[in-house]
């Protein structure tokens, strides 16, 4: 029986295309999450987790990984997509990241915003700019829209727009806003703990402060850049130290200094966006993220 195992939540549509390609290259065993969680020989195998649509499984997977000597591609602490946890990981590994606060106090949240003048409220468990608003002088901005900012109790971390009001409930995760150089958000694509290539996401123009919630869904485009040796080294060192084997590191440059934002880690929580495949600048020899993943997993399965 193969020691290399793909763990699949069949109810999650995100995995289907990725798995089709993966199965063309590898011949792994395929387990459901239920089998993974209840199998007694997990320590003898190597697991590649795919996204879970049923969130109640996440803490069970994390608990299993902590209790048993299980070899999983990408540490669970990176797979469980949580921005405050990323800040702890960045601090532990001595990489620079924007000043942030996680609090249930609306007073502390407002004092943080006043101190830094401009900040960005983020959803702690979402990516792609979902649930993000740039805040200044009591207003929240998203693109051309502006909302009066209200911190209130209840809803447990939810946010809601009512007419001209943005209602945000605790816990509040807020970062100091740093204007990205050239309006770019960088992404380093990591496979085998090495950066294979870089992309940036940027808009054609920035008219309002709210335009700096930069993501493809809101009009940003992908571009490919080489990246300088120092930036590559910083990302490679971080990947090796944290044992990030398949994933992407998001960061910006602010006044020439790189600031880490988050780690997008293929695994139980999320898949990395592949929209860049659709761009004319895409070069399959340089930017085929899936091919790099397949080659890495194929070599790993042979060694197993």
Coordinates of C-alpha atoms in Angstrom, one line a residue:
X1 CA 0.0 0.0 0.0
X2 CA 1.2 3.5 -0.9
X3 CA 2.8 5.5 1.9
X4 CA 1.8 8.7 0.1
X5 CA -1.8 9.7 0.8
X6 CA -4.1 12.5 -0.5
X7 CA -6.7 13.4 2.0
X8 CA -9.9 14.7 0.3
X9 CA -13.1 16.3 1.4
X10 CA -15.3 15.2 -1.5
X11 CA -17.8 17.9 -0.7
X12 CA -15.3 20.7 -1.5
X13 CA -15.5 21.6 -5.1
X14 CA -12.3 23.6 -5.0
X15 CA -10.2 20.4 -5.0
X16 CA -11.6 18.7 -8.1
X17 CA -9.5 20.3 -10.9
X18 CA -6.3 20.2 -8.8
X19 CA -6.8 16.5 -8.0
X20 CA -7.4 15.6 -11.7
X21 CA -4.0 17.0 -12.6
X22 CA -2.4 15.6 -9.5
X23 CA -3.7 12.1 -10.2
X24 CA -2.2 12.2 -13.7
X25 CA 1.2 12.4 -12.2
X26 CA 1.0 10.5 -9.0
X27 CA -0.6 7.2 -7.9
X28 CA -1.4 8.0 -4.3
X29 CA -3.7 6.4 -1.9
X30 CA -6.8 8.6 -1.5
X31 CA -8.5 8.9 1.9
X32 CA -11.5 10.7 3.2
X33 CA -11.0 13.0 6.2
X34 CA -13.0 10.6 8.2
X35 CA -10.6 7.8 7.4
X36 CA -7.6 10.0 8.1
X37 CA -9.0 11.0 11.5
X38 CA -9.8 7.5 12.6
X39 CA -6.9 5.5 11.1
X40 CA -4.4 4.0 13.6
X41 CA -1.4 4.0 11.3
X42 CA -1.2 7.6 10.3
X43 CA 2.4 7.9 11.6
X44 CA 3.6 5.5 8.9
X45 CA 2.4 7.7 6.0
X46 CA 3.0 11.1 4.3
X47 CA -0.2 13.2 3.9
X48 CA -1.1 15.9 1.5
X49 CA -4.3 17.6 2.8
X50 CA -6.8 19.3 0.4
X51 CA -9.3 21.9 1.5
X52 CA -12.1 21.1 3.9
X53 CA -15.6 22.5 3.3
X54 CA -16.8 21.3 6.8
X55 CA -15.1 23.6 9.2
X56 CA -15.8 21.4 12.3
X57 CA -13.1 19.0 10.9
X58 CA -10.3 21.6 11.2
X59 CA -9.8 21.4 15.0
X60 CA -9.9 17.6 14.8
X61 CA -7.2 17.5 12.1
X62 CA -5.1 20.0 14.2
X63 CA -5.5 17.9 17.3
X64 CA -4.5 14.7 15.5
X65 CA -1.4 16.3 14.0
X66 CA -0.3 17.6 17.5
X67 CA -0.9 14.2 19.2
X68 CA 0.6 11.8 16.7
X69 CA 3.9 11.9 14.9
X70 CA 2.2 12.5 11.6
X71 CA 4.1 13.7 8.5
X72 CA 1.9 16.3 6.8
X73 CA 3.0 18.5 3.8
X74 CA 2.9 21.9 5.4
X75 CA 2.6 22.4 9.2
X76 CA -1.0 22.6 10.5
X77 CA -0.2 26.0 12.1
X78 CA 0.3 27.4 8.6
X79 CA -2.6 25.5 7.1
X80 CA -5.2 26.9 9.5
X81 CA -5.5 30.3 7.9
X82 CA -5.5 32.8 10.8
X83 CA -3.9 36.3 10.4
X84 CA -3.2 36.9 14.1
X85 CA -1.4 33.5 14.2
X86 CA 0.7 34.5 11.2
X87 CA 1.8 37.6 13.1
X88 CA 3.0 35.4 15.9
X89 CA 4.9 33.2 13.4
X90 CA 6.4 36.2 11.7
X91 CA 7.6 37.6 15.1
X92 CA 9.0 34.2 16.1
X93 CA 11.0 34.0 12.8
X94 CA 12.1 37.7 13.0
X95 CA 10.6 38.9 9.8
X96 CA 9.0 42.3 9.5
X97 CA 5.3 42.7 9.4
X98 CA 2.8 45.6 9.9
X99 CA 2.0 46.6 13.5
X100 CA -1.3 45.0 14.4
X101 CA -3.8 44.5 17.2
X102 CA -6.2 41.8 18.1
X103 CA -8.8 42.9 20.7
X104 CA -12.3 42.6 21.9
X105 CA -12.3 46.1 23.2
X106 CA -13.8 48.8 20.9
X107 CA -11.9 51.4 22.9
X108 CA -8.6 49.7 22.2
X109 CA -9.5 49.3 18.5
X110 CA -10.3 53.0 18.1
X111 CA -7.2 54.1 20.0
X112 CA -5.1 51.9 17.7
X113 CA -6.7 53.6 14.6
X114 CA -6.2 57.1 16.0
X115 CA -2.6 56.3 16.9
X116 CA -1.7 55.2 13.3
X117 CA -4.1 57.5 11.5
X118 CA -4.8 55.0 8.8
X119 CA -5.4 51.3 9.4
X120 CA -6.9 48.3 7.7
X121 CA -9.6 46.1 9.4
X122 CA -9.2 42.6 8.2
X123 CA -11.2 39.4 8.5
X124 CA -8.9 37.1 10.4
X125 CA -9.8 33.9 8.4
X126 CA -10.4 35.3 4.9
X127 CA -8.0 35.9 2.0
X128 CA -8.1 37.9 -1.2
X129 CA -9.1 41.0 0.6
X130 CA -12.5 39.6 1.5
X131 CA -13.9 41.5 4.5
X132 CA -11.1 44.1 4.4
X133 CA -11.7 47.9 4.9
X134 CA -9.3 50.8 5.1
X135 CA -10.3 53.1 8.0
X136 CA -9.5 56.7 8.7
X137 CA -11.2 59.5 10.7
X138 CA -14.1 57.3 11.7
X139 CA -14.8 56.1 8.1
X140 CA -14.3 52.8 6.4
X141 CA -13.3 52.7 2.7
X142 CA -13.7 50.0 0.1
X143 CA -13.0 51.1 -3.5
X144 CA -15.1 54.2 -4.1
X145 CA -17.5 53.5 -1.3
X146 CA -17.3 55.0 2.1
X147 CA -19.1 53.9 5.3
X148 CA -19.4 55.2 8.8
X149 CA -17.4 52.9 11.1
X150 CA -19.3 51.3 14.0
X151 CA -17.8 48.9 16.5
X152 CA -20.5 47.0 18.3
X153 CA -21.0 43.8 20.4
X154 CA -22.4 40.6 19.1
X155 CA -22.3 38.9 15.8
X156 CA -19.0 37.2 16.8
X157 CA -16.5 38.7 14.4
X158 CA -19.0 39.4 11.7
X159 CA -19.4 42.6 9.7
X160 CA -22.5 44.0 8.1
X161 CA -23.3 47.0 6.0
X162 CA -26.6 48.9 6.7
X163 CA -27.1 51.8 4.4
X164 CA -24.0 54.0 5.0
X165 CA -22.8 52.2 8.1
X166 CA -20.3 49.4 8.5
X167 CA -21.0 47.4 11.6
X168 CA -18.1 45.4 13.0
X169 CA -18.2 43.1 16.0
X170 CA -15.3 41.7 18.1
X171 CA -12.8 40.3 18.0
X172 CA -11.3 43.1 16.0
X173 CA -8.1 42.4 14.0
X174 CA -6.6 45.6 12.7
X175 CA -3.3 46.4 11.0
X176 CA -1.5 49.7 10.6
X177 CA -1.9 50.7 6.9
X178 CA 1.3 50.9 5.0
X179 CA 1.2 52.3 1.5
X180 CA 2.7 49.7 -0.8
X181 CA 5.5 50.8 -3.1
X182 CA 4.2 51.1 -6.7
X183 CA 0.8 49.9 -5.5
X184 CA 1.9 46.3 -5.6
X185 CA 1.2 43.3 -3.4
X186 CA 3.9 40.7 -3.9
X187 CA 3.5 36.9 -3.8
X188 CA 6.3 34.4 -3.6
X189 CA 5.3 30.9 -4.8
X190 CA 7.1 28.2 -2.7
X191 CA 7.5 24.6 -3.6
X192 CA 9.9 22.3 -1.7
X193 CA 10.7 25.2 0.6
X194 CA 12.2 27.2 -2.3
X195 CA 10.7 30.2 -4.2
X196 CA 10.0 29.2 -7.7
X197 CA 8.8 32.6 -9.0
X198 CA 7.2 35.9 -7.9
X199 CA 4.0 37.7 -9.0
X200 CA 2.6 41.0 -8.0
X201 CA -1.0 42.2 -7.9
X202 CA -1.8 45.8 -8.7
X203 CA -4.5 48.0 -10.1
X204 CA -4.2 50.1 -13.3
X205 CA -4.9 53.2 -11.2
X206 CA -5.6 54.3 -7.6
X207 CA -8.2 57.1 -7.2
X208 CA -9.3 56.5 -3.6
X209 CA -7.7 55.2 -0.4
X210 CA -10.2 52.3 -0.6
X211 CA -8.5 51.2 -3.9
X212 CA -5.7 49.9 -1.8
X213 CA -7.7 46.8 -0.8
X214 CA -5.8 45.1 -3.6
X215 CA -7.2 41.9 -5.0
X216 CA -8.1 40.4 -8.4
X217 CA -11.8 40.3 -7.6
X218 CA -11.8 44.1 -7.2
X219 CA -9.9 44.8 -10.5
X220 CA -6.3 44.1 -9.7
X221 CA -4.2 42.3 -12.3
X222 CA -1.3 39.8 -12.0
X223 CA 2.2 40.6 -13.2
X224 CA 5.3 38.5 -13.0
X225 CA 8.6 39.8 -11.6
X226 CA 12.0 38.2 -11.0
X227 CA 12.6 39.5 -7.5
X228 CA 16.0 40.5 -6.2
X229 CA 18.3 38.0 -4.5
X230 CA 17.8 39.5 -1.0
X231 CA 14.0 39.2 -1.3
X232 CA 14.3 35.6 -2.5
X233 CA 16.6 34.8 0.3
X234 CA 14.3 36.3 3.0
X235 CA 11.4 34.2 1.6
X236 CA 13.5 31.0 1.2
X237 CA 14.8 31.3 4.8
X238 CA 11.3 31.8 6.1
X239 CA 10.0 28.8 4.2
X240 CA 12.7 26.6 5.4
X241 CA 12.5 27.7 9.0
X242 CA 8.7 27.3 9.2
X243 CA 8.8 24.1 7.0
X244 CA 6.5 25.7 4.4
X245 CA 6.7 23.2 1.6
X246 CA 3.9 24.2 -0.8
X247 CA 2.4 27.6 -0.5
X248 CA 2.7 31.3 -1.2
X249 CA 4.0 34.2 0.9
X250 CA 2.2 37.6 0.5
X251 CA 4.2 40.7 1.3
X252 CA 4.6 44.4 0.3
X253 CA 7.5 46.8 0.0
X254 CA 7.0 50.0 2.0
X255 CA 9.7 52.6 1.4
X256 CA 11.9 49.8 0.1
X257 CA 11.4 47.5 3.1
X258 CA 9.6 44.1 2.7
X259 CA 6.7 43.6 5.1
X260 CA 5.1 40.1 5.4
X261 CA 1.3 40.0 5.3
X262 CA 0.2 36.4 5.3
X263 CA 1.0 32.8 4.2
X264 CA -1.3 31.2 1.8
X265 CA -0.8 27.6 2.4
X266 CA -2.3 24.8 0.2
X267 CA -3.9 22.4 2.6
X268 CA -6.9 21.9 4.8
X269 CA -8.1 25.5 4.7
X270 CA -7.4 26.9 1.3
X271 CA -6.1 26.6 -2.3
X272 CA -3.9 29.2 -3.8
X273 CA -5.4 31.3 -6.6
X274 CA -4.4 30.1 -10.1
X275 CA -5.9 33.1 -12.0
X276 CA -2.5 34.1 -13.2
X277 CA -2.6 31.1 -15.7
X278 CA -5.0 33.2 -17.8
X279 CA -2.6 36.1 -18.4
X280 CA -0.6 36.6 -21.6
X281 CA 2.6 37.1 -19.6
X282 CA 2.2 33.6 -18.1
X283 CA 5.2 31.4 -19.2
X284 CA 4.5 27.6 -18.5
X285 CA 8.2 27.0 -18.1
X286 CA 8.6 29.6 -15.4
X287 CA 5.2 30.0 -13.8
X288 CA 3.5 26.5 -13.8
X289 CA 2.9 26.3 -10.1
X290 CA 1.1 23.0 -10.4
X291 CA 3.9 21.4 -12.4
X292 CA 6.3 22.4 -9.7
X293 CA 4.0 20.9 -7.0
X294 CA 3.6 17.6 -9.0
X295 CA 7.3 17.2 -9.4
X296 CA 7.9 17.8 -5.7
X297 CA 5.3 15.4 -4.6
X298 CA 6.4 12.8 -7.2
X299 CA 9.9 12.9 -5.9
X300 CA 8.6 12.7 -2.3
X301 CA 6.4 9.8 -3.1
X302 CA 9.4 7.9 -4.7
X303 CA 11.5 8.5 -1.6
X304 CA 8.7 7.3 0.6

